[in-house]
PDB file of C-alpha atoms in Angstrom:
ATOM      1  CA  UNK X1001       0.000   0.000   0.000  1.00 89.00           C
ATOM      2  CA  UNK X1002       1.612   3.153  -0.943  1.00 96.00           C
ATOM      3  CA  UNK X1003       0.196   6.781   0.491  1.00 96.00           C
ATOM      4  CA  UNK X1004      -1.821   7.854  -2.533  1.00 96.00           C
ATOM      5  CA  UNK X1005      -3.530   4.397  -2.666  1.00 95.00           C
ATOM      6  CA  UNK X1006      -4.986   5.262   0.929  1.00 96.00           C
ATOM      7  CA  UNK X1007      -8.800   6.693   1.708  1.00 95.00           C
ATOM      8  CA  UNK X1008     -11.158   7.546   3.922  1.00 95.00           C
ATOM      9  CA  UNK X1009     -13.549   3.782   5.173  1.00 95.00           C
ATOM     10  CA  UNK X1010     -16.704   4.722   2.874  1.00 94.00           C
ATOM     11  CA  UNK X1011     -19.478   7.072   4.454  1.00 93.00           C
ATOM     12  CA  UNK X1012     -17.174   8.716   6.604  1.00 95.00           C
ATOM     13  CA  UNK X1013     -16.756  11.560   4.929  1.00 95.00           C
ATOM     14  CA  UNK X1014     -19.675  13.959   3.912  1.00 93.00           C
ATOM     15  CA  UNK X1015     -19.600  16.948   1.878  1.00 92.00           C
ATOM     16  CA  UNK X1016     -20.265  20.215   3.524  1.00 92.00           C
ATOM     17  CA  UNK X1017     -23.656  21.850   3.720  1.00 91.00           C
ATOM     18  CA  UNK X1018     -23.587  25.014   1.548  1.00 93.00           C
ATOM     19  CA  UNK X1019     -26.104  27.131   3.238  1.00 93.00           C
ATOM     20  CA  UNK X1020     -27.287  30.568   1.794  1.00 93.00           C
ATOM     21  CA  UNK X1021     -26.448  29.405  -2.020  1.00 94.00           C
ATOM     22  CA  UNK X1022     -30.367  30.233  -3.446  1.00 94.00           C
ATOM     23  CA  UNK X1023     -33.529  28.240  -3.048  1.00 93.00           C
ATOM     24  CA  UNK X1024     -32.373  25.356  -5.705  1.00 93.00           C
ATOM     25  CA  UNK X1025     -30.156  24.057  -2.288  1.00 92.00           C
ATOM     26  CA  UNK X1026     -33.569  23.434   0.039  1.00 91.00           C
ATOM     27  CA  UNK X1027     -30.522  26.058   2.202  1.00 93.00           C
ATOM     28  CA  UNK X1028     -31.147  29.595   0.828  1.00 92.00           C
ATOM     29  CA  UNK X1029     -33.028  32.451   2.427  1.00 93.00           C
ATOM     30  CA  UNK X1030     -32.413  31.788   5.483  1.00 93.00           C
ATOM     31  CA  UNK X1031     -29.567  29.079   5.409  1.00 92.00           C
ATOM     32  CA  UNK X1032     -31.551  27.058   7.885  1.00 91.00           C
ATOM     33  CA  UNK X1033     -31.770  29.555  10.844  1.00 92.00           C
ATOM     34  CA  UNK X1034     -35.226  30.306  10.960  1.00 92.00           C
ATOM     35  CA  UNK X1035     -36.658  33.922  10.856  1.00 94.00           C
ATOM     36  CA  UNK X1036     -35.079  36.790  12.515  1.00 92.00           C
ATOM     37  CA  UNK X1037     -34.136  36.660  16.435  1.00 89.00           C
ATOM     38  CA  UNK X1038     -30.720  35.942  18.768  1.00 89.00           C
ATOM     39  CA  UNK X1039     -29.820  32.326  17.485  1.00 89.00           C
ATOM     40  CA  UNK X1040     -30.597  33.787  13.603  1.00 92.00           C
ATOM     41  CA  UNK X1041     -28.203  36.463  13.840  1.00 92.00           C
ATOM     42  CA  UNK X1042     -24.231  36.721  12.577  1.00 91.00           C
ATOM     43  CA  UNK X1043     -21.741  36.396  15.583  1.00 88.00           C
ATOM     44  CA  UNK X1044     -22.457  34.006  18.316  1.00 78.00           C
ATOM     45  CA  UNK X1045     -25.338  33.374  19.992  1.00 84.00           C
ATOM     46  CA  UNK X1046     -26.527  33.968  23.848  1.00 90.00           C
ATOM     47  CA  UNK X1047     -23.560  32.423  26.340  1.00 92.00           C
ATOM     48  CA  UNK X1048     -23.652  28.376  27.917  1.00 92.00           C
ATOM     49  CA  UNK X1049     -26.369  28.919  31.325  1.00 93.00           C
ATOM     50  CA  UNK X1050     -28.198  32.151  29.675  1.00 93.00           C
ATOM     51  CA  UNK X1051     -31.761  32.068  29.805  1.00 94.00           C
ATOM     52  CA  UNK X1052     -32.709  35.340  28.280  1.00 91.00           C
ATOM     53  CA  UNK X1053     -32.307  37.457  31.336  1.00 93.00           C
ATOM     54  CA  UNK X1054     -33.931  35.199  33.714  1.00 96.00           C
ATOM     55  CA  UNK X1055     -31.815  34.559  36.937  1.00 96.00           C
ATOM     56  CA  UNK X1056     -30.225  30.825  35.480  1.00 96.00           C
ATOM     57  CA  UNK X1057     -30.391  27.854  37.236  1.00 96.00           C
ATOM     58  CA  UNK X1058     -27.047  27.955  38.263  1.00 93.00           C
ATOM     59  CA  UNK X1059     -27.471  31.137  40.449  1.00 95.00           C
ATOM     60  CA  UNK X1060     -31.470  29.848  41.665  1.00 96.00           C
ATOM     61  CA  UNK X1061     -30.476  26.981  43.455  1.00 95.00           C
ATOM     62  CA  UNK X1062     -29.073  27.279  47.252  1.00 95.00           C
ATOM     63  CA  UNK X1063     -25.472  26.971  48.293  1.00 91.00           C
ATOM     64  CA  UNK X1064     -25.297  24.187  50.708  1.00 92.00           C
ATOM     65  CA  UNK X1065     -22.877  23.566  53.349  1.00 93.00           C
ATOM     66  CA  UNK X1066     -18.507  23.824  52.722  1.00 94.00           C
ATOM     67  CA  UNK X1067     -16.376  22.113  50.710  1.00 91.00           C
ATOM     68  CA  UNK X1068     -12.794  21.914  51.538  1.00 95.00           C
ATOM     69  CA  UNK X1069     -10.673  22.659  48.780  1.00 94.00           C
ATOM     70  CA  UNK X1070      -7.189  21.531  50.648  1.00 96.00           C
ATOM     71  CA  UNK X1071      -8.654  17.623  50.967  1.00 95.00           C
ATOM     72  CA  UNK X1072      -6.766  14.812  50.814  1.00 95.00           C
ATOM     73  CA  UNK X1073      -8.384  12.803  48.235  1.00 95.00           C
ATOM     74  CA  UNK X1074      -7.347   8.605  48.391  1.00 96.00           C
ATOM     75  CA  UNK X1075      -7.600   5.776  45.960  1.00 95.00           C
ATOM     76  CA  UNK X1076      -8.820   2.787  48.404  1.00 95.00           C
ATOM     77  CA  UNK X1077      -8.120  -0.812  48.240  1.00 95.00           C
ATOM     78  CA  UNK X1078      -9.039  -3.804  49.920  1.00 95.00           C
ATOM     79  CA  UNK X1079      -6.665  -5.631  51.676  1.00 93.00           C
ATOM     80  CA  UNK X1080      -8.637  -9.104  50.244  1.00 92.00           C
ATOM     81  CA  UNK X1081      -8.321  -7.679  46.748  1.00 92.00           C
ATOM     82  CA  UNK X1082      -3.910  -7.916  47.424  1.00 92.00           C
ATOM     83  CA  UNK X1083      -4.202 -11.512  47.023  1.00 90.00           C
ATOM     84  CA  UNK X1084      -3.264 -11.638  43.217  1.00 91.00           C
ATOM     85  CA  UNK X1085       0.435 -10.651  44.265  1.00 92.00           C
ATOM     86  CA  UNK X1086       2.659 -13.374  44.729  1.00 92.00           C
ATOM     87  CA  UNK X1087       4.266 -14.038  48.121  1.00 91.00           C
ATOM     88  CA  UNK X1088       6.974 -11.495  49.168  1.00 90.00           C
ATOM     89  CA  UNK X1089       6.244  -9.254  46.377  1.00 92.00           C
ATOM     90  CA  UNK X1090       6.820  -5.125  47.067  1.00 93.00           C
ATOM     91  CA  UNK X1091       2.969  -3.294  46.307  1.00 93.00           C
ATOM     92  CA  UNK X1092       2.867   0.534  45.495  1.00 93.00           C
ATOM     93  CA  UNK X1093       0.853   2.507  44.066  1.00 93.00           C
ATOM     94  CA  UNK X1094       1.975   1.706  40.842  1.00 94.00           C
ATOM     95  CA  UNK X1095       2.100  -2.147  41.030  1.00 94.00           C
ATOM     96  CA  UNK X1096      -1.600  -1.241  41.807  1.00 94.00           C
ATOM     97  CA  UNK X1097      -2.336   0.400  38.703  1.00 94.00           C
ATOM     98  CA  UNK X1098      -0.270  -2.108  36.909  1.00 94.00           C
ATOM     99  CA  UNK X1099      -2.639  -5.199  38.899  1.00 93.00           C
ATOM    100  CA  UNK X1100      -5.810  -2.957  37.688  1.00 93.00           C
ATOM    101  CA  UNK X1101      -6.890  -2.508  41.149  1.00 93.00           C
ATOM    102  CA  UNK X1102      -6.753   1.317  41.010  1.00 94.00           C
ATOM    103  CA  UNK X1103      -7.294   3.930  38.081  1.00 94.00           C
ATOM    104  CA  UNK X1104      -5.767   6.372  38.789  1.00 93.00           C
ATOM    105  CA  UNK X1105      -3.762   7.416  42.552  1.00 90.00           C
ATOM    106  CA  UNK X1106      -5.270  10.930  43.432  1.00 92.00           C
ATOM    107  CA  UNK X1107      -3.168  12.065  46.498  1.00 94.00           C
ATOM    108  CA  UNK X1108      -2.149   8.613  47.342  1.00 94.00           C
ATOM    109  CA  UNK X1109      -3.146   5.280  47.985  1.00 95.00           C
ATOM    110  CA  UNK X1110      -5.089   3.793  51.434  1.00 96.00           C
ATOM    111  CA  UNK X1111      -5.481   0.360  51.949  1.00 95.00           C
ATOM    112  CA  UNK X1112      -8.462  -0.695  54.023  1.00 95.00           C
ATOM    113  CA  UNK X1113      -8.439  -3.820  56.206  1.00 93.00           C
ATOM    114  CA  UNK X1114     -12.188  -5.334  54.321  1.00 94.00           C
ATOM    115  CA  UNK X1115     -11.131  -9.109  54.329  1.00 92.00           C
ATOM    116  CA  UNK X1116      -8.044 -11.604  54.920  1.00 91.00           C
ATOM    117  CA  UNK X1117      -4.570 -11.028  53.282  1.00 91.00           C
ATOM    118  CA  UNK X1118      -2.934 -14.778  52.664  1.00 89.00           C
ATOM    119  CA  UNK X1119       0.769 -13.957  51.548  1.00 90.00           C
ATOM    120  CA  UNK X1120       3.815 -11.948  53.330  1.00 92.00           C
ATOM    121  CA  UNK X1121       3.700  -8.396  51.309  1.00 92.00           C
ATOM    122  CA  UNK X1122       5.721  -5.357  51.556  1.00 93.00           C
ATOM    123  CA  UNK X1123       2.966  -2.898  51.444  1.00 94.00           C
ATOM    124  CA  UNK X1124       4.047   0.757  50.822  1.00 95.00           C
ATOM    125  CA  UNK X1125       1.388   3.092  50.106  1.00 95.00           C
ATOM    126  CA  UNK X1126       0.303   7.141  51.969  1.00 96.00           C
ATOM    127  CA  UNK X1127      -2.570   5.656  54.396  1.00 96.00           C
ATOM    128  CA  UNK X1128      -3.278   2.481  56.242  1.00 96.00           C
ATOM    129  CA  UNK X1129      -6.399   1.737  58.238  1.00 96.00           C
ATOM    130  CA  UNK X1130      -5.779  -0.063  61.713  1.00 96.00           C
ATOM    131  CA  UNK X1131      -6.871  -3.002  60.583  1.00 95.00           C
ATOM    132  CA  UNK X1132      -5.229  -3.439  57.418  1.00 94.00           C
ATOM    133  CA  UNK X1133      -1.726  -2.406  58.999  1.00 95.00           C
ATOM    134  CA  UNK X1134      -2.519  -5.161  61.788  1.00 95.00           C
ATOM    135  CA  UNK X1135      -3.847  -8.169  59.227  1.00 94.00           C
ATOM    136  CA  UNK X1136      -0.338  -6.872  56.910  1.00 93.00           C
ATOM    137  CA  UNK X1137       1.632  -7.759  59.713  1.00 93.00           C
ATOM    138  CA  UNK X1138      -0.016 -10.552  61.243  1.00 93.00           C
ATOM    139  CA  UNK X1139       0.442 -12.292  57.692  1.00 92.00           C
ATOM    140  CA  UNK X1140       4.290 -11.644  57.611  1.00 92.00           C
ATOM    141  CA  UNK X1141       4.306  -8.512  56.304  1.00 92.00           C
ATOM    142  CA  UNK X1142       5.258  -5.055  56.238  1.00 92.00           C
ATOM    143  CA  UNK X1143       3.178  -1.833  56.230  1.00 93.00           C
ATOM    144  CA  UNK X1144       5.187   0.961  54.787  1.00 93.00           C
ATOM    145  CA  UNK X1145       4.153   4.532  55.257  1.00 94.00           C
ATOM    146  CA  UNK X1146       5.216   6.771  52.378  1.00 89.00           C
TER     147      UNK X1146
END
C-alpha cells in the first residue's frame, strides 16, 4: 500500500452543507436559521447557562454547606483484593495500577483492612487503616508509610 492508494472507510466523509447558495439548495433564504431573532443572527449566539435574562439555574439553586478545597483525596483498596500478588512481592501505588486494582492514585493510595490477606507483602502506600496495617503484619508482612 503506498500513500496515494490510501482513503477515507466509505461514508465517513460527507460533503459540507452550503447554506445561503439560493432556493435550488432546500438552504437559501435563510440558510436554515429560521426567521429573525438571537440564534438567527451573525456572531455568536446567547452564552452556555443564559436564559434570556432570567436569573439561570445555576445562580437559583441554594449553596449548601462547605467544601474543603485543601482535601486529601485517596484511591482505596481492599486488603482481600492484594491476594493476586505473589508471596513477598513489594505493592505501590503503581504495582496497583499495573494489577488494575486502582485507576488512577489521586493524592495517594489507602489500603483498608475489608477481608483476609494470605501472603507476606511489603505494602508501601500514603494511608493504612488499623486493621489493614494489623492483618499486613499478622500475615508476615510489612506496612510501609510513604
Amino acid at each position: 500500500m503506498k500513500l496515494h492508494e490510501l482513503s477515507p472507510a466509505p461514508g465517513s466523509v460527507r460533503e459540507s452543507k452550503r447554506v445561503g447558495r439560493g432556493h435550488g439548495s432546500g438552504q437559501g433564504k435563510t440558510a436554515g436559521k429560521g426567521h429573525k431573532g438571537q440564534k438567527a443572527r451573525a456572531g455568536r449566539g446567547a452564552r452556555l447557562g443564559f436564559e434570556g435574562g432570567q436569573m439561570p439555574l445555576q445562580r437559583r439553586v441554594p449553596k449548601r454547606g462547605f467544601v474543603n478545597i485543601y482535601k486529601t483525596r485517596y484511591a482505596t483498596v481492599n486488603i482481600a483484593e492484594l491476594d493476586v500478588f505473589v508471596n513477598g512481592a513489594v505493592v505501590d501505588a503503581q504495582a496497583l495500577k499495573d494489577a488494575g486494582l486502582v485507576k488512577r492514585t489521586y493524592d495517594g493510595v489507602k489500603i483498608l483492612g475489608n477481608g483476609e490477606v494470605k501472603k507476606s507483602l511489603t505494602v508501601k502506600a500514603a494511608a493504612f487503616s488499623e486493621t489493614a496495617k494489623a492483618k499486613i503484619e499478622a500475615a508476615g508482612g510489612k506496612a510501609e508509610v510513604i
